[in-house]
Coordinates of C-alpha atoms in Angstrom, one line a residue:
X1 CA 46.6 -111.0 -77.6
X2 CA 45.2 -111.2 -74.1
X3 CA 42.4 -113.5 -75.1
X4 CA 40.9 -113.7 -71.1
X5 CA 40.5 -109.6 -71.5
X6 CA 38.5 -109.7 -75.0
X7 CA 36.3 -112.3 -73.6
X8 CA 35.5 -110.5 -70.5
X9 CA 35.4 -107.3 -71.9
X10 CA 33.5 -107.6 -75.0
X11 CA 29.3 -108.1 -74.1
X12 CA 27.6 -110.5 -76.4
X13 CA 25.1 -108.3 -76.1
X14 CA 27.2 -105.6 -77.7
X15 CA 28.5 -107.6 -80.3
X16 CA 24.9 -108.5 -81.8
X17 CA 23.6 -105.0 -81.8
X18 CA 26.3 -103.9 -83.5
X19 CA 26.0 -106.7 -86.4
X20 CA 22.0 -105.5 -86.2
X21 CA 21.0 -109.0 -84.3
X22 CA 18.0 -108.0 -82.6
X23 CA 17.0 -109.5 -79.0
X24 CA 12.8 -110.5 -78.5
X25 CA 11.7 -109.4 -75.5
X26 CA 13.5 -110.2 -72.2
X27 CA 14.4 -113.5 -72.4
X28 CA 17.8 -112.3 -74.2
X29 CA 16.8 -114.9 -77.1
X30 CA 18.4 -114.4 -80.5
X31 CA 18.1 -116.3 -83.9
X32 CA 21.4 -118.4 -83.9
X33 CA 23.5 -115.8 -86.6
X34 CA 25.6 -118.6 -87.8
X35 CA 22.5 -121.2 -89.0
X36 CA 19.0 -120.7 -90.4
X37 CA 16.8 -120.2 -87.6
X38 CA 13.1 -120.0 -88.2
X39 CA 12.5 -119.2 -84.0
X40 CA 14.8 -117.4 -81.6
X41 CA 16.9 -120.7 -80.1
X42 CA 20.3 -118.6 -78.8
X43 CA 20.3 -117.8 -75.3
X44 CA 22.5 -115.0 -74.1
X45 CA 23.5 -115.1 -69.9
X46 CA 24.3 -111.4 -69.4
X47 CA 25.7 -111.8 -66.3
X48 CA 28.3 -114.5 -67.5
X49 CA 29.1 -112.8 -71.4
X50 CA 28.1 -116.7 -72.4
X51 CA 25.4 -118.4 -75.1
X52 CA 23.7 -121.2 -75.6
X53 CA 22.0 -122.6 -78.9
X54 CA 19.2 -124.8 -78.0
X55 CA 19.3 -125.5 -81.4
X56 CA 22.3 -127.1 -82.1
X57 CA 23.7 -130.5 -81.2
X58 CA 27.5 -131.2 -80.8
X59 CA 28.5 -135.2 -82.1
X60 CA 28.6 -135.8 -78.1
X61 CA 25.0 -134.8 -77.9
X62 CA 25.7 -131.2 -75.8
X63 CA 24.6 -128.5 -76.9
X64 CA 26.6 -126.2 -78.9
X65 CA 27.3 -122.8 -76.6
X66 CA 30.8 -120.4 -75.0
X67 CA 31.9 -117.3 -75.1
X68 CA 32.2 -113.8 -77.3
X69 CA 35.0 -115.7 -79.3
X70 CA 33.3 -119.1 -79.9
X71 CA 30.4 -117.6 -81.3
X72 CA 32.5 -114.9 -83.7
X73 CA 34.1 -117.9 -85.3
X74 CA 31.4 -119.8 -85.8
X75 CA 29.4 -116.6 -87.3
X76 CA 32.6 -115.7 -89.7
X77 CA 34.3 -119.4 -90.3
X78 CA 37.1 -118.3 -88.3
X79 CA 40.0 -121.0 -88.1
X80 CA 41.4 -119.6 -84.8
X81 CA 40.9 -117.5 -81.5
X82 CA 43.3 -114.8 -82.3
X83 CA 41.1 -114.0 -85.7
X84 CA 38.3 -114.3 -83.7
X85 CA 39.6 -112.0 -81.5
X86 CA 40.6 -109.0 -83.7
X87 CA 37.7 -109.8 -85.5
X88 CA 35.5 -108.9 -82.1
X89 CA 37.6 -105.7 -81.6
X90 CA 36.7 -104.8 -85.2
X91 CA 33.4 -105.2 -84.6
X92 CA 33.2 -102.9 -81.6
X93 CA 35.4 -100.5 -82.8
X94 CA 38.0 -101.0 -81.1
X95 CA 36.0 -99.8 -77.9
X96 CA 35.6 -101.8 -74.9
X97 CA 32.7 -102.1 -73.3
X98 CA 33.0 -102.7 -69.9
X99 CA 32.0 -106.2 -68.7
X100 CA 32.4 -105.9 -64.9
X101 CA 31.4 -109.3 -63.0
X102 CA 29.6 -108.6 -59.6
X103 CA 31.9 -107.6 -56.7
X104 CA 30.3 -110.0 -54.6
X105 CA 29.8 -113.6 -55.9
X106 CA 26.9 -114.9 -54.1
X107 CA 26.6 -118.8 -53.4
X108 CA 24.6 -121.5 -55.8
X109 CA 21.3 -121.0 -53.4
X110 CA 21.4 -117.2 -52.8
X111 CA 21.3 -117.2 -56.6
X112 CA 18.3 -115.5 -58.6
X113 CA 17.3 -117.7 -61.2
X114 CA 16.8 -116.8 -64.8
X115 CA 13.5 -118.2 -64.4
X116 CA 11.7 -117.7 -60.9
X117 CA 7.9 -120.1 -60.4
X118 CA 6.2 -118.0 -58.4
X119 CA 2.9 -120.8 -58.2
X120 CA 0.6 -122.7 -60.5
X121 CA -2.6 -123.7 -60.8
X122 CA -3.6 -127.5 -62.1
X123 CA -5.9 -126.0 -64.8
X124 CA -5.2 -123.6 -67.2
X125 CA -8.2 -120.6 -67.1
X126 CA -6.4 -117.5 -68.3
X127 CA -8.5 -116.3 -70.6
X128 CA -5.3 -115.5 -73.1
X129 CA -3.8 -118.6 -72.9
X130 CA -6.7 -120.7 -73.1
X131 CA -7.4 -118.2 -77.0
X132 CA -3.4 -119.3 -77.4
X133 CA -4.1 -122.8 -77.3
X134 CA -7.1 -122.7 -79.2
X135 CA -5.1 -120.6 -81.9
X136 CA -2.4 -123.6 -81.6
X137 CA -4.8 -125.9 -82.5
X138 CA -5.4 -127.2 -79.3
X139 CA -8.5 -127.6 -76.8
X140 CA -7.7 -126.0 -73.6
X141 CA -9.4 -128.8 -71.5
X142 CA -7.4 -131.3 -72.9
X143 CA -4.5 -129.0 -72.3
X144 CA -5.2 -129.0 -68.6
X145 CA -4.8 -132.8 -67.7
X146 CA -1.3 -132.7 -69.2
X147 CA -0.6 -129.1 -68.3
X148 CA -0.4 -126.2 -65.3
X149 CA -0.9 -122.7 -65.6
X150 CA 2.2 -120.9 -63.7
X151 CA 2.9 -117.8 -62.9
X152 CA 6.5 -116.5 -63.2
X153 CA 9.3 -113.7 -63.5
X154 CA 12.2 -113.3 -65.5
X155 CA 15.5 -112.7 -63.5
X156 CA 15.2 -109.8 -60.8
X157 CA 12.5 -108.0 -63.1
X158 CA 8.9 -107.2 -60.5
X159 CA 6.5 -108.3 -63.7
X160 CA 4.7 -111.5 -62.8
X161 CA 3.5 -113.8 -66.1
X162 CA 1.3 -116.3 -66.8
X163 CA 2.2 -119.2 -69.1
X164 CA 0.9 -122.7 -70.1
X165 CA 3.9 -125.0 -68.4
X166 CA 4.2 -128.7 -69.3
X167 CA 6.2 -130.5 -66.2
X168 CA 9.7 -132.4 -66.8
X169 CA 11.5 -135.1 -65.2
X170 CA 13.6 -132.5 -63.2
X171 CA 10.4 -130.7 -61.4
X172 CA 10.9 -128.1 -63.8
X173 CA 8.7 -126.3 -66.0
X174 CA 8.5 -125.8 -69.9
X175 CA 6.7 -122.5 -70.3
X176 CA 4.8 -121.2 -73.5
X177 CA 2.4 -118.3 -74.1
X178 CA 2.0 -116.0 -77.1
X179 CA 5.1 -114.2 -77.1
X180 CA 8.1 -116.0 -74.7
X181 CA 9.3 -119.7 -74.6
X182 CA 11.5 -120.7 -72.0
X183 CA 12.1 -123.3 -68.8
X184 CA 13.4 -122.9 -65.2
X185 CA 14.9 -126.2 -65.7
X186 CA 16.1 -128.0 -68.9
X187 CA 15.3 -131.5 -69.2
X188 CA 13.2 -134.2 -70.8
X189 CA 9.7 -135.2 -69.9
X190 CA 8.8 -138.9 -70.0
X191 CA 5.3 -140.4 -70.0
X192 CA 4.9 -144.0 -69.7
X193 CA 1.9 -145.9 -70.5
X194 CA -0.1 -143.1 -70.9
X195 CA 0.8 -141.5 -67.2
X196 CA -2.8 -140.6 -65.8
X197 CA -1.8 -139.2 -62.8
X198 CA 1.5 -137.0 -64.5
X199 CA 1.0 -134.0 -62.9
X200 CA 0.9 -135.5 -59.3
X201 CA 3.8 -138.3 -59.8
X202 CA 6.9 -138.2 -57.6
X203 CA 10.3 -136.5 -58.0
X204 CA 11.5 -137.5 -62.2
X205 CA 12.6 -141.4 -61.6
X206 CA 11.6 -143.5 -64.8
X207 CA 9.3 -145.9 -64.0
X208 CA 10.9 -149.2 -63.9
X209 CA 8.4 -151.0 -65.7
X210 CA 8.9 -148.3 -68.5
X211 CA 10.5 -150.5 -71.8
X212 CA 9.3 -153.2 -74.5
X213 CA 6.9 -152.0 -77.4
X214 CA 7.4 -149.0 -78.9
X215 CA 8.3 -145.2 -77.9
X216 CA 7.1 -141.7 -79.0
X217 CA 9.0 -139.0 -79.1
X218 CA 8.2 -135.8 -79.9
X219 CA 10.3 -131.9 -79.5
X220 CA 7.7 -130.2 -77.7
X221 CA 5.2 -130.5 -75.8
X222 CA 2.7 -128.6 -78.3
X223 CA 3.5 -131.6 -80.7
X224 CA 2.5 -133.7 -78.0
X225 CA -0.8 -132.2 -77.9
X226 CA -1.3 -132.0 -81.4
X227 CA -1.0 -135.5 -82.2
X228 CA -3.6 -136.4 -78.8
X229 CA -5.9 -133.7 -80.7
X230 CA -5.3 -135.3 -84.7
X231 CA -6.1 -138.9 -82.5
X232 CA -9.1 -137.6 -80.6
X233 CA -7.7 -139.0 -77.5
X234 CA -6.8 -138.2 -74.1
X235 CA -3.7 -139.8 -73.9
X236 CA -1.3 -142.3 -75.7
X237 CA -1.5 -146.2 -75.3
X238 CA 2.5 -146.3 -75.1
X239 CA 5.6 -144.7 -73.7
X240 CA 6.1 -141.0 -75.2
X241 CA 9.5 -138.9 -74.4
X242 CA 9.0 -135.0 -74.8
X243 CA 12.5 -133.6 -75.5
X244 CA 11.8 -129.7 -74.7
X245 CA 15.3 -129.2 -76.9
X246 CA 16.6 -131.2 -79.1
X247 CA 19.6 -130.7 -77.3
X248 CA 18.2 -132.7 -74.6
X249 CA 18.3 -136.1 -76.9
X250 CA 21.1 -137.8 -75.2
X251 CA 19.5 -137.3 -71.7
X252 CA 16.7 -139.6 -73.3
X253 CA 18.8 -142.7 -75.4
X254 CA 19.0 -144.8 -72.0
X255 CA 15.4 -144.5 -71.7
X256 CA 14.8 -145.3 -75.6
X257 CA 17.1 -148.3 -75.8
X258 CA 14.6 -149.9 -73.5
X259 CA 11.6 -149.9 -76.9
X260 CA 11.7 -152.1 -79.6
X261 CA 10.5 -149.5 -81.8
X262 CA 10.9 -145.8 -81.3
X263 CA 8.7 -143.3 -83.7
X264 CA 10.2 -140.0 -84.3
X265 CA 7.5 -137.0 -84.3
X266 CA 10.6 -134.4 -84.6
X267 CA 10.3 -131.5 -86.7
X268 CA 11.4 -130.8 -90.7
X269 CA 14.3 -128.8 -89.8
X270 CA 18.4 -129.0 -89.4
X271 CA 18.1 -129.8 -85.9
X272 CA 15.5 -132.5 -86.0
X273 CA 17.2 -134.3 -89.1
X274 CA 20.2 -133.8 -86.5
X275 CA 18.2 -135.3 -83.7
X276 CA 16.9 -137.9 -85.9
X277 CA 20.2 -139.5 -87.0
X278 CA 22.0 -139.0 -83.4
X279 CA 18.9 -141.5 -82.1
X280 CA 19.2 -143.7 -85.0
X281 CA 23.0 -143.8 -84.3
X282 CA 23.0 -144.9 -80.8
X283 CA 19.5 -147.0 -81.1
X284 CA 19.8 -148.4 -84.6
X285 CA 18.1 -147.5 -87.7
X286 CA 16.5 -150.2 -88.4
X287 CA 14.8 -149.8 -85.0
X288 CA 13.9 -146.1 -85.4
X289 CA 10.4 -144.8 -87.8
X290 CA 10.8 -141.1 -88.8
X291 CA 6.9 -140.0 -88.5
X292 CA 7.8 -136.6 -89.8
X293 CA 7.3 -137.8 -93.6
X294 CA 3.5 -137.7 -92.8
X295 CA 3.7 -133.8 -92.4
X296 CA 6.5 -132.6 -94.8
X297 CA 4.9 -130.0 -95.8
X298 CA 4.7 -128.5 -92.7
X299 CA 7.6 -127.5 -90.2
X300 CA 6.0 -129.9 -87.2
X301 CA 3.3 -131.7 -86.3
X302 CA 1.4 -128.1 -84.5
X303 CA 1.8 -126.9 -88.2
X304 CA 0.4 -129.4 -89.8
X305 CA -2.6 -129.6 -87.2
X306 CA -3.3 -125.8 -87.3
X307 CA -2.8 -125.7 -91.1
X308 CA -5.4 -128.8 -91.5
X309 CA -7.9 -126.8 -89.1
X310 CA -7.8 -123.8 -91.4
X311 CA -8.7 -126.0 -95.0
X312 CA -11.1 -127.6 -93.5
X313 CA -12.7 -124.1 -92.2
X314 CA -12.5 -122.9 -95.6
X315 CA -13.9 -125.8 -97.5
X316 CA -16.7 -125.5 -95.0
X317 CA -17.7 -121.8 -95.8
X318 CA -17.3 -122.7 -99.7
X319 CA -19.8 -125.8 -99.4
X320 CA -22.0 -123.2 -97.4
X321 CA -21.7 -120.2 -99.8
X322 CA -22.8 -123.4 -102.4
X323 CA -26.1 -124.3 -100.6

């Protein structure tokens, strides 16, 4: 079995439309086939026949990702690559689909990015994602000291968007409207003591007085925002860790370690029970609180914030249809 030829001539992409995985939009973003998966968290990189599942964590704290014949196994519980293999070629048919690499390989910097910034603007005014936020729960102004509004394309594509992006310690941006999550660069985003000037501070160095008391941490920055809203505040009176991914937990451990008590706003789900326990392993349990008991009803803290917002709109127009 020529294993290099499968994987380089077998698309991804071809493989999941033929098992009826459908893409949403253009971010080639799939609901990982091989776990539940409420939201899209599988990448696909056309141009390399590669994935990524932002919501998976490996025992070394990557991220759990490869090629057409990794993610056939994991899909059918294969026990090897030749299975895997046949089991693509099945799959397709026995018809290859071309996967031809780009006769020219340019170099790192002449790259396009999946991603592309384009500019931002320190205050979020777009009328649509201002009504997003406000449908998420959360107050737009409030949104704004913590947030920019950036304006960005996808790959080589000429359509400009807007989207509500939430700065990490890499320079890069986590973006969110309505219909597409995504970021131009992966990392964590760490706010210490409250961090009043965080949208001007320098190139992502932790702060070296960051440490002692306790840490927040949260999976996204909506969650973030939520519990500022739920605490009618403008920021936090201690050291807060926005993960982006829960993939990106062990880029934050050094940074935990340095708390005496870390509180765990992650979400009711596989991965954040995963994330949970993979902090409490390398920090100790006994110095780790998991905060997500005081929503489990709800899949995260946005959830429980938006779902609050609406019963207390209804019991309003009850006591009003009463008077």
């Amino acid at each position: 079995m020529d294993f290099d030829r499968v994987r380089s001539e077998y698309s991804i992409l071809t493989i999941m439309a033929k098992l009826g995985c459908d893409m949403t939009h253009k971010g080639y973003m799939y609901k990982a086939p091989f776990r539940e998966d409420r939201t899209p968290s599988m990448h696909v990189d056309e141009r390399r026949n590669m994935w990524c599942d932002y919501g998976s964590i490996l025992p070394d704290g990557r991220r759990a990702g490869g090629g057409n014949i990794e993610l056939v196994r994991l899909m059918f519980g294969l026990n090897s690559n030749k299975e895997a293999a046949e089991k693509i070629i099945d799959i397709c048919g026995g018809l290859v689909e071309r996967y031809s690499q780009p006769k020219t390989v340019k170099r790192e910097s002449e790259k396009k990015p999946g991603i592309e910034v384009i500019g931002s603007l320190n205050m979020i005014s777009n009328r649509a994602l201002r009504n997003y936020l406000r449908s998420r729960g959360i107050n737009p102004d409030l949104a704004s000291l913590w947030c920019n509004e950036v304006d960005f394309r996808i790959g080589s594509s000429d359509s400009r968007m807007f989207a509500i992006g939430f700065q990490n310690d890499r320079q890069g941006y986590v973006l969110r409207n309505s219909f597409f999550k995504g970021t131009n660069v992966n990392s964590i985003s760490t706010i210490v003591n409250g961090a009043t000037v965080w949208k001007n501070r320098p190139t992502g160095q932790i702060c070296p007085d960051a440490g002692d008391g306790k840490v927040m941490v949260f999976e996204g920055f909506m969650d973030y925002l939520s519990l500022l809203t739920m605490r009618g505040v403008n920021k936090l009176d201690c050291d807060c860790v926005v993960l982006n991914s829960t993939v990106n937990v062990g880029e934050a451990i050094s940074f935990l370690r340095k708390h005496e008590r870390i509180e765990c706003w992650l979400d009711n789900d596989d991965a954040g029970r995963q994330c949970l326990k993979f902090i409490q392993d390398r920090c100790g349990e006994e110095n780790v609180a998991d905060m997500s008991q005081t929503y489990c009803r709800n899949n995260d803290l946005n959830d429980y914030l938006t779902r609050t917002i609406k019963e207390n709109e209804l019991q309003h127009r009850k006591l009003g249809k009463g008077l």
